[in-house]
GROMACS .gro file of N, CA, C and O in nm:
model
  392
    1MET      N    1   2.417   0.984   1.455
    1MET     CA    2   2.325   1.079   1.432
    1MET      C    3   2.226   0.999   1.300
    1MET      O    4   2.272   0.991   1.233
    2SER      N    5   2.122   1.030   1.374
    2SER     CA    6   1.988   0.932   1.277
    2SER      C    7   1.951   1.050   1.196
    2SER      O    8   1.933   1.188   1.207
    3ARG      N    9   1.906   1.013   1.082
    3ARG     CA   10   1.857   1.067   0.983
    3ARG      C   11   1.683   1.091   0.991
    3ARG      O   12   1.634   0.969   1.083
    4PRO      N   13   1.614   1.171   0.962
    4PRO     CA   14   1.492   1.199   1.003
    4PRO      C   15   1.428   1.112   0.865
    4PRO      O   16   1.463   1.104   0.776
    5ILE      N   17   1.303   1.043   0.901
    5ILE     CA   18   1.219   0.958   0.809
    5ILE      C   19   1.164   1.050   0.719
    5ILE      O   20   1.114   1.149   0.731
    6THR      N   21   1.182   1.006   0.592
    6THR     CA   22   1.104   1.114   0.505
    6THR      C   23   0.999   1.035   0.406
    6THR      O   24   0.923   1.078   0.364
    7ARG      N   25   1.000   0.908   0.402
    7ARG     CA   26   0.909   0.816   0.326
    7ARG      C   27   0.865   0.682   0.411
    7ARG      O   28   1.001   0.631   0.432
    8LEU      N   29   0.788   0.649   0.471
    8LEU     CA   30   0.762   0.558   0.535
    8LEU      C   31   0.651   0.460   0.474
    8LEU      O   32   0.517   0.480   0.429
    9LEU      N   33   0.680   0.295   0.475
    9LEU     CA   34   0.603   0.217   0.446
    9LEU      C   35   0.492   0.173   0.540
    9LEU      O   36   0.575   0.130   0.652
   10VAL      N   37   0.385   0.136   0.519
   10VAL     CA   38   0.266   0.103   0.640
   10VAL      C   39   0.245  -0.026   0.609
   10VAL      O   40   0.215  -0.057   0.527
   11ALA      N   41   0.274  -0.146   0.685
   11ALA     CA   42   0.248  -0.252   0.669
   11ALA      C   43   0.158  -0.337   0.723
   11ALA      O   44   0.155  -0.409   0.793
   12ASN      N   45   0.070  -0.249   0.669
   12ASN     CA   46  -0.093  -0.301   0.761
   12ASN      C   47  -0.164  -0.199   0.624
   12ASN      O   48  -0.135  -0.165   0.559
   13ARG      N   49  -0.313  -0.242   0.655
   13ARG     CA   50  -0.385  -0.211   0.571
   13ARG      C   51  -0.528  -0.130   0.600
   13ARG      O   52  -0.526  -0.135   0.724
   14ALA      N   53  -0.597  -0.091   0.538
   14ALA     CA   54  -0.756  -0.044   0.593
   14ALA      C   55  -0.749   0.048   0.702
   14ALA      O   56  -0.665   0.153   0.645
   15GLU      N   57  -0.828   0.090   0.753
   15GLU     CA   58  -0.822   0.180   0.861
   15GLU      C   59  -0.690   0.214   0.946
   15GLU      O   60  -0.674   0.341   0.962
   16ILE      N   61  -0.632   0.127   0.994
   16ILE     CA   62  -0.494   0.111   1.077
   16ILE      C   63  -0.386   0.219   0.969
   16ILE      O   64  -0.306   0.318   0.998
   17ALA      N   65  -0.382   0.166   0.846
   17ALA     CA   66  -0.286   0.226   0.755
   17ALA      C   67  -0.357   0.390   0.721
   17ALA      O   68  -0.233   0.488   0.734
   18SER      N   69  -0.452   0.391   0.717
   18SER     CA   70  -0.526   0.537   0.703
   18SER      C   71  -0.459   0.636   0.795
   18SER      O   72  -0.448   0.745   0.784
   19ARG      N   73  -0.488   0.574   0.926
   19ARG     CA   74  -0.457   0.664   1.046
   19ARG      C   75  -0.329   0.664   1.062
   19ARG      O   76  -0.277   0.791   1.087
   20VAL      N   77  -0.238   0.619   1.042
   20VAL     CA   78  -0.059   0.656   1.013
   20VAL      C   79  -0.039   0.750   0.899
   20VAL      O   80   0.012   0.836   0.931
   21PHE      N   81  -0.109   0.709   0.805
   21PHE     CA   82  -0.119   0.807   0.704
   21PHE      C   83  -0.155   0.934   0.729
   21PHE      O   84  -0.071   1.077   0.703
   22ARG      N   85  -0.252   0.969   0.797
   22ARG     CA   86  -0.269   1.100   0.867
   22ARG      C   87  -0.191   1.168   0.938
   22ARG      O   88  -0.135   1.278   0.917
   23THR      N   89  -0.114   1.070   1.037
   23THR     CA   90  -0.021   1.154   1.090
   23THR      C   91   0.089   1.176   1.031
   23THR      O   92   0.147   1.273   1.042
   24CYS      N   93   0.152   1.070   0.958
   24CYS     CA   94   0.258   1.134   0.848
   24CYS      C   95   0.220   1.235   0.794
   24CYS      O   96   0.334   1.306   0.774
   25ARG      N   97   0.123   1.282   0.744
   25ARG     CA   98   0.100   1.391   0.626
   25ARG      C   99   0.117   1.548   0.715
   25ARG      O  100   0.167   1.630   0.696
   26SER      N  101   0.048   1.520   0.851
   26SER     CA  102   0.062   1.634   0.955
   26SER      C  103   0.219   1.628   0.980
   26SER      O  104   0.276   1.760   1.014
   27LEU      N  105   0.320   1.562   0.950
   27LEU     CA  106   0.483   1.535   1.007
   27LEU      C  107   0.571   1.557   0.897
   27LEU      O  108   0.656   1.601   0.912
   28GLY      N  109   0.464   1.558   0.749
   28GLY     CA  110   0.563   1.598   0.634
   28GLY      C  111   0.624   1.465   0.598
   28GLY      O  112   0.743   1.499   0.522
   29ILE      N  113   0.585   1.358   0.619
   29ILE     CA  114   0.669   1.238   0.581
   29ILE      C  115   0.538   1.161   0.476
   29ILE      O  116   0.451   1.151   0.472
   30GLU      N  117   0.614   1.122   0.353
   30GLU     CA  118   0.541   1.054   0.250
   30GLU      C  119   0.529   0.926   0.288
   30GLU      O  120   0.565   0.854   0.400
   31THR      N  121   0.423   0.861   0.255
   31THR     CA  122   0.345   0.745   0.268
   31THR      C  123   0.357   0.661   0.174
   31THR      O  124   0.325   0.643   0.032
   32VAL      N  125   0.414   0.525   0.221
   32VAL     CA  126   0.366   0.391   0.095
   32VAL      C  127   0.288   0.287   0.164
   32VAL      O  128   0.303   0.253   0.261
   33ALA      N  129   0.199   0.262   0.079
   33ALA     CA  130   0.086   0.172   0.087
   33ALA      C  131   0.147   0.006   0.052
   33ALA      O  132   0.176   0.061  -0.061
   34ILE      N  133   0.093  -0.086   0.093
   34ILE     CA  134   0.113  -0.225   0.024
   34ILE      C  135  -0.029  -0.262   0.000
   34ILE      O  136  -0.111  -0.233   0.110
   35HIS      N  137  -0.027  -0.346  -0.093
   35HIS     CA  138  -0.170  -0.372  -0.088
   35HIS      C  139  -0.152  -0.519  -0.185
   35HIS      O  140  -0.096  -0.541  -0.271
   36SER      N  141  -0.289  -0.600  -0.153
   36SER     CA  142  -0.293  -0.736  -0.226
   36SER      C  143  -0.405  -0.713  -0.343
   36SER      O  144  -0.449  -0.549  -0.342
   37ASP      N  145  -0.376  -0.816  -0.427
   37ASP     CA  146  -0.506  -0.767  -0.522
   37ASP      C  147  -0.619  -0.760  -0.489
   37ASP      O  148  -0.703  -0.676  -0.544
   38ALA      N  149  -0.654  -0.830  -0.404
   38ALA     CA  150  -0.790  -0.817  -0.322
   38ALA      C  151  -0.850  -0.694  -0.263
   38ALA      O  152  -0.947  -0.651  -0.262
   39ASP      N  153  -0.705  -0.627  -0.231
   39ASP     CA  154  -0.722  -0.489  -0.136
   39ASP      C  155  -0.692  -0.374  -0.233
   39ASP      O  156  -0.711  -0.265  -0.198
   40ALA      N  157  -0.676  -0.422  -0.361
   40ALA     CA  158  -0.628  -0.256  -0.468
   40ALA      C  159  -0.724  -0.179  -0.437
   40ALA      O  160  -0.662  -0.054  -0.468
   41ALA      N  161  -0.847  -0.164  -0.461
   41ALA     CA  162  -0.960  -0.087  -0.444
   41ALA      C  163  -0.989  -0.032  -0.333
   41ALA      O  164  -1.077   0.081  -0.338
   42LEU      N  165  -0.931  -0.029  -0.208
   42LEU     CA  166  -0.951   0.010  -0.089
   42LEU      C  167  -0.930   0.134  -0.070
   42LEU      O  168  -0.796   0.176  -0.141
   43PRO      N  169  -0.997   0.248  -0.001
   43PRO     CA  170  -0.967   0.366   0.002
   43PRO      C  171  -0.774   0.406   0.084
   43PRO      O  172  -0.754   0.495  -0.018
   44TYR      N  173  -0.736   0.339   0.154
   44TYR     CA  174  -0.612   0.336   0.204
   44TYR      C  175  -0.530   0.353   0.091
   44TYR      O  176  -0.429   0.398   0.080
   45VAL      N  177  -0.517   0.273   0.007
   45VAL     CA  178  -0.448   0.264  -0.114
   45VAL      C  179  -0.430   0.408  -0.183
   45VAL      O  180  -0.321   0.424  -0.229
   46ALA      N  181  -0.530   0.462  -0.230
   46ALA     CA  182  -0.539   0.605  -0.286
   46ALA      C  183  -0.477   0.702  -0.178
   46ALA      O  184  -0.424   0.795  -0.219
   47GLU      N  185  -0.463   0.677  -0.049
   47GLU     CA  186  -0.461   0.783   0.050
   47GLU      C  187  -0.265   0.802   0.043
   47GLU      O  188  -0.266   0.901   0.098
   48ALA      N  189  -0.235   0.668   0.008
   48ALA     CA  190  -0.089   0.679   0.029
   48ALA      C  191  -0.006   0.774  -0.084
   48ALA      O  192  -0.069   0.782  -0.196
   49ASP      N  193   0.105   0.815  -0.091
   49ASP     CA  194   0.167   0.902  -0.152
   49ASP      C  195   0.199   0.782  -0.260
   49ASP      O  196   0.220   0.812  -0.395
   50VAL      N  197   0.281   0.664  -0.234
   50VAL     CA  198   0.280   0.558  -0.315
   50VAL      C  199   0.213   0.441  -0.283
   50VAL      O  200   0.205   0.416  -0.135
   51ALA      N  201   0.171   0.353  -0.403
   51ALA     CA  202   0.105   0.227  -0.365
   51ALA      C  203   0.207   0.093  -0.419
   51ALA      O  204   0.220   0.119  -0.529
   52VAL      N  205   0.207   0.014  -0.340
   52VAL     CA  206   0.302  -0.150  -0.405
   52VAL      C  207   0.201  -0.219  -0.389
   52VAL      O  208   0.165  -0.293  -0.312
   53ARG      N  209   0.196  -0.298  -0.510
   53ARG     CA  210   0.128  -0.436  -0.508
   53ARG      C  211   0.201  -0.550  -0.499
   53ARG      O  212   0.336  -0.550  -0.516
   54LEU      N  213   0.141  -0.619  -0.373
   54LEU     CA  214   0.215  -0.737  -0.332
   54LEU      C  215   0.109  -0.869  -0.448
   54LEU      O  216  -0.020  -0.876  -0.402
   55PRO      N  217   0.207  -0.958  -0.496
   55PRO     CA  218   0.126  -1.028  -0.574
   55PRO      C  219   0.041  -1.162  -0.491
   55PRO      O  220   0.122  -1.192  -0.410
   56GLY      N  221  -0.095  -1.157  -0.533
   56GLY     CA  222  -0.155  -1.243  -0.448
   56GLY      C  223  -0.250  -1.162  -0.402
   56GLY      O  224  -0.291  -1.032  -0.381
   57SER      N  225  -0.368  -1.260  -0.317
   57SER     CA  226  -0.477  -1.216  -0.243
   57SER      C  227  -0.493  -1.234  -0.106
   57SER      O  228  -0.563  -1.171  -0.029
   58THR      N  229  -0.462  -1.346  -0.066
   58THR     CA  230  -0.448  -1.386   0.075
   58THR      C  231  -0.363  -1.339   0.151
   58THR      O  232  -0.241  -1.297   0.134
   59PRO      N  233  -0.348  -1.288   0.291
   59PRO     CA  234  -0.260  -1.256   0.396
   59PRO      C  235  -0.139  -1.343   0.357
   59PRO      O  236  -0.017  -1.256   0.395
   60ALA      N  237  -0.166  -1.468   0.388
   60ALA     CA  238  -0.011  -1.543   0.361
   60ALA      C  239   0.036  -1.520   0.227
   60ALA      O  240   0.135  -1.544   0.257
   61GLU      N  241  -0.022  -1.485   0.138
   61GLU     CA  242   0.042  -1.501   0.004
   61GLU      C  243   0.115  -1.336  -0.013
   61GLU      O  244   0.182  -1.302  -0.092
   62THR      N  245   0.073  -1.255   0.081
   62THR     CA  246   0.117  -1.135   0.069
   62THR      C  247   0.137  -1.032   0.217
   62THR      O  248   0.288  -1.059   0.223
   63TYR      N  249   0.084  -1.023   0.272
   63TYR     CA  250   0.113  -0.917   0.398
   63TYR      C  251   0.236  -0.990   0.504
   63TYR      O  252   0.272  -0.892   0.541
   64LEU      N  253   0.208  -1.130   0.504
   64LEU     CA  254   0.299  -1.214   0.587
   64LEU      C  255   0.440  -1.240   0.525
   64LEU      O  256   0.468  -1.282   0.604
   65ARG      N  257   0.446  -1.197   0.410
   65ARG     CA  258   0.557  -1.230   0.346
   65ARG      C  259   0.677  -1.131   0.341
   65ARG      O  260   0.670  -1.015   0.299
   66ILE      N  261   0.729  -1.129   0.471
   66ILE     CA  262   0.848  -1.058   0.514
   66ILE      C  263   0.922  -1.016   0.395
   66ILE      O  264   0.956  -0.910   0.372
   67ASP      N  265   0.933  -1.103   0.301
   67ASP     CA  266   1.037  -1.068   0.179
   67ASP      C  267   0.970  -0.977   0.106
   67ASP      O  268   1.039  -0.893   0.058
   68LEU      N  269   0.872  -0.988   0.063
   68LEU     CA  270   0.791  -0.915  -0.007
   68LEU      C  271   0.738  -0.759   0.041
   68LEU      O  272   0.771  -0.666  -0.024
   69VAL      N  273   0.767  -0.768   0.164
   69VAL     CA  274   0.728  -0.633   0.239
   69VAL      C  275   0.829  -0.551   0.242
   69VAL      O  276   0.836  -0.433   0.208
   70LEU      N  277   0.965  -0.636   0.254
   70LEU     CA  278   1.088  -0.547   0.238
   70LEU      C  279   1.140  -0.499   0.095
   70LEU      O  280   1.191  -0.391   0.066
   71ASP      N  281   1.079  -0.586  -0.006
   71ASP     CA  282   1.127  -0.563  -0.132
   71ASP      C  283   1.036  -0.430  -0.185
   71ASP      O  284   1.079  -0.324  -0.243
   72ALA      N  285   0.915  -0.443  -0.146
   72ALA     CA  286   0.817  -0.328  -0.138
   72ALA      C  287   0.888  -0.212  -0.099
   72ALA      O  288   0.881  -0.103  -0.157
   73ALA      N  289   0.940  -0.206   0.027
   73ALA     CA  290   1.000  -0.116   0.097
   73ALA      C  291   1.106  -0.040   0.008
   73ALA      O  292   1.135   0.082  -0.015
   74LYS      N  293   1.199  -0.127  -0.054
   74LYS     CA  294   1.318  -0.115  -0.126
   74LYS      C  295   1.276  -0.033  -0.249
   74LYS      O  296   1.327   0.070  -0.302
   75ARG      N  297   1.199  -0.073  -0.304
   75ARG     CA  298   1.135  -0.055  -0.451
   75ARG      C  299   1.078   0.078  -0.425
   75ARG      O  300   1.068   0.157  -0.520
   76ALA      N  301   1.014   0.126  -0.344
   76ALA     CA  302   0.917   0.243  -0.315
   76ALA      C  303   1.027   0.359  -0.278
   76ALA      O  304   0.971   0.477  -0.252
   77GLY      N  305   1.134   0.330  -0.236
   77GLY     CA  306   1.229   0.426  -0.178
   77GLY      C  307   1.186   0.473  -0.013
   77GLY      O  308   1.213   0.566   0.004
   78ALA      N  309   1.125   0.383   0.057
   78ALA     CA  310   1.109   0.406   0.215
   78ALA      C  311   1.241   0.401   0.283
   78ALA      O  312   1.294   0.333   0.243
   79ASP      N  313   1.264   0.467   0.392
   79ASP     CA  314   1.352   0.457   0.443
   79ASP      C  315   1.322   0.430   0.590
   79ASP      O  316   1.400   0.411   0.709
   80ALA      N  317   1.190   0.373   0.637
   80ALA     CA  318   1.148   0.334   0.767
   80ALA      C  319   1.018   0.248   0.696
   80ALA      O  320   0.953   0.255   0.622
   81ILE      N  321   0.965   0.152   0.819
   81ILE     CA  322   0.849   0.047   0.786
   81ILE      C  323   0.792   0.068   0.918
   81ILE      O  324   0.833   0.048   1.047
   82HIS      N  325   0.680   0.079   0.918
   82HIS     CA  326   0.565   0.106   1.041
   82HIS      C  327   0.507  -0.059   1.055
   82HIS      O  328   0.433  -0.075   0.945
   83PRO      N  329   0.547  -0.121   1.165
   83PRO     CA  330   0.493  -0.255   1.115
   83PRO      C  331   0.302  -0.253   1.130
   83PRO      O  332   0.282  -0.388   1.119
   84GLY      N  333   0.227  -0.162   1.157
   84GLY     CA  334   0.095  -0.156   1.169
   84GLY      C  335   0.074  -0.223   1.313
   84GLY      O  336   0.135  -0.246   1.407
   85TYR      N  337  -0.045  -0.281   1.310
   85TYR     CA  338  -0.094  -0.335   1.442
   85TYR      C  339  -0.167  -0.484   1.381
   85TYR      O  340  -0.224  -0.502   1.289
   86GLY      N  341  -0.099  -0.596   1.457
   86GLY     CA  342  -0.114  -0.731   1.413
   86GLY      C  343  -0.045  -0.822   1.300
   86GLY      O  344   0.078  -0.828   1.388
   87PHE      N  345  -0.067  -0.826   1.212
   87PHE     CA  346   0.032  -0.906   1.112
   87PHE      C  347   0.152  -0.942   1.165
   87PHE      O  348   0.223  -1.005   1.205
   88LEU      N  349   0.256  -0.790   1.150
   88LEU     CA  350   0.392  -0.814   1.187
   88LEU      C  351   0.460  -0.765   1.302
   88LEU      O  352   0.548  -0.760   1.323
   89SER      N  353   0.343  -0.694   1.390
   89SER     CA  354   0.384  -0.580   1.468
   89SER      C  355   0.446  -0.670   1.576
   89SER      O  356   0.553  -0.584   1.678
   90GLU      N  357   0.430  -0.781   1.600
   90GLU     CA  358   0.490  -0.855   1.719
   90GLU      C  359   0.570  -1.003   1.649
   90GLU      O  360   0.612  -1.086   1.715
   91ASN      N  361   0.605  -0.936   1.550
   91ASN     CA  362   0.696  -1.069   1.475
   91ASN      C  363   0.849  -1.083   1.496
   91ASN      O  364   0.913  -0.972   1.425
   92ALA      N  365   0.941  -1.105   1.573
   92ALA     CA  366   1.075  -1.059   1.591
   92ALA      C  367   1.151  -1.097   1.483
   92ALA      O  368   1.243  -1.034   1.440
   93GLU      N  369   1.137  -1.188   1.398
   93GLU     CA  370   1.180  -1.199   1.256
   93GLU      C  371   1.157  -1.101   1.154
   93GLU      O  372   1.264  -1.043   1.118
   94PHE      N  373   1.050  -1.022   1.143
   94PHE     CA  374   1.041  -0.905   1.075
   94PHE      C  375   1.101  -0.820   1.126
   94PHE      O  376   1.166  -0.739   1.051
   95ALA      N  377   1.126  -0.802   1.266
   95ALA     CA  378   1.180  -0.662   1.293
   95ALA      C  379   1.335  -0.691   1.291
   95ALA      O  380   1.418  -0.565   1.268
   96GLN      N  381   1.370  -0.833   1.317
   96GLN     CA  382   1.534  -0.832   1.284
   96GLN      C  383   1.570  -0.798   1.110
   96GLN      O  384   1.662  -0.757   1.066
   97ALA      N  385   1.490  -0.840   1.044
   97ALA     CA  386   1.477  -0.838   0.891
   97ALA      C  387   1.478  -0.712   0.833
   97ALA      O  388   1.564  -0.665   0.750
   98VAL      N  389   1.393  -0.602   0.892
   98VAL     CA  390   1.395  -0.466   0.894
   98VAL      C  391   1.529  -0.408   0.943
   98VAL      O  392   1.562  -0.332   0.879
   0.00000   0.00000   0.00000
């Protein structure tokens, strides 16, 4: 028996994350944004219920670091991860790690 998703980390940023957050809100699912130092002031960060900083500024230092994304999900209490589009969505190593 599967459990319902109650808090979802979105492993993407900007407009993609905002769209997923809107859908989650309509479904009663809490959201977690991850952000780099460079993206901290972007609107999607404030739209999430919880925001977790990934130390660094470039995608290679932050969003592409599977270990950091998984740690952020654990720290935020997320019970699921949406890979977004791009960065991690087609990464088999990420899917296996999740």
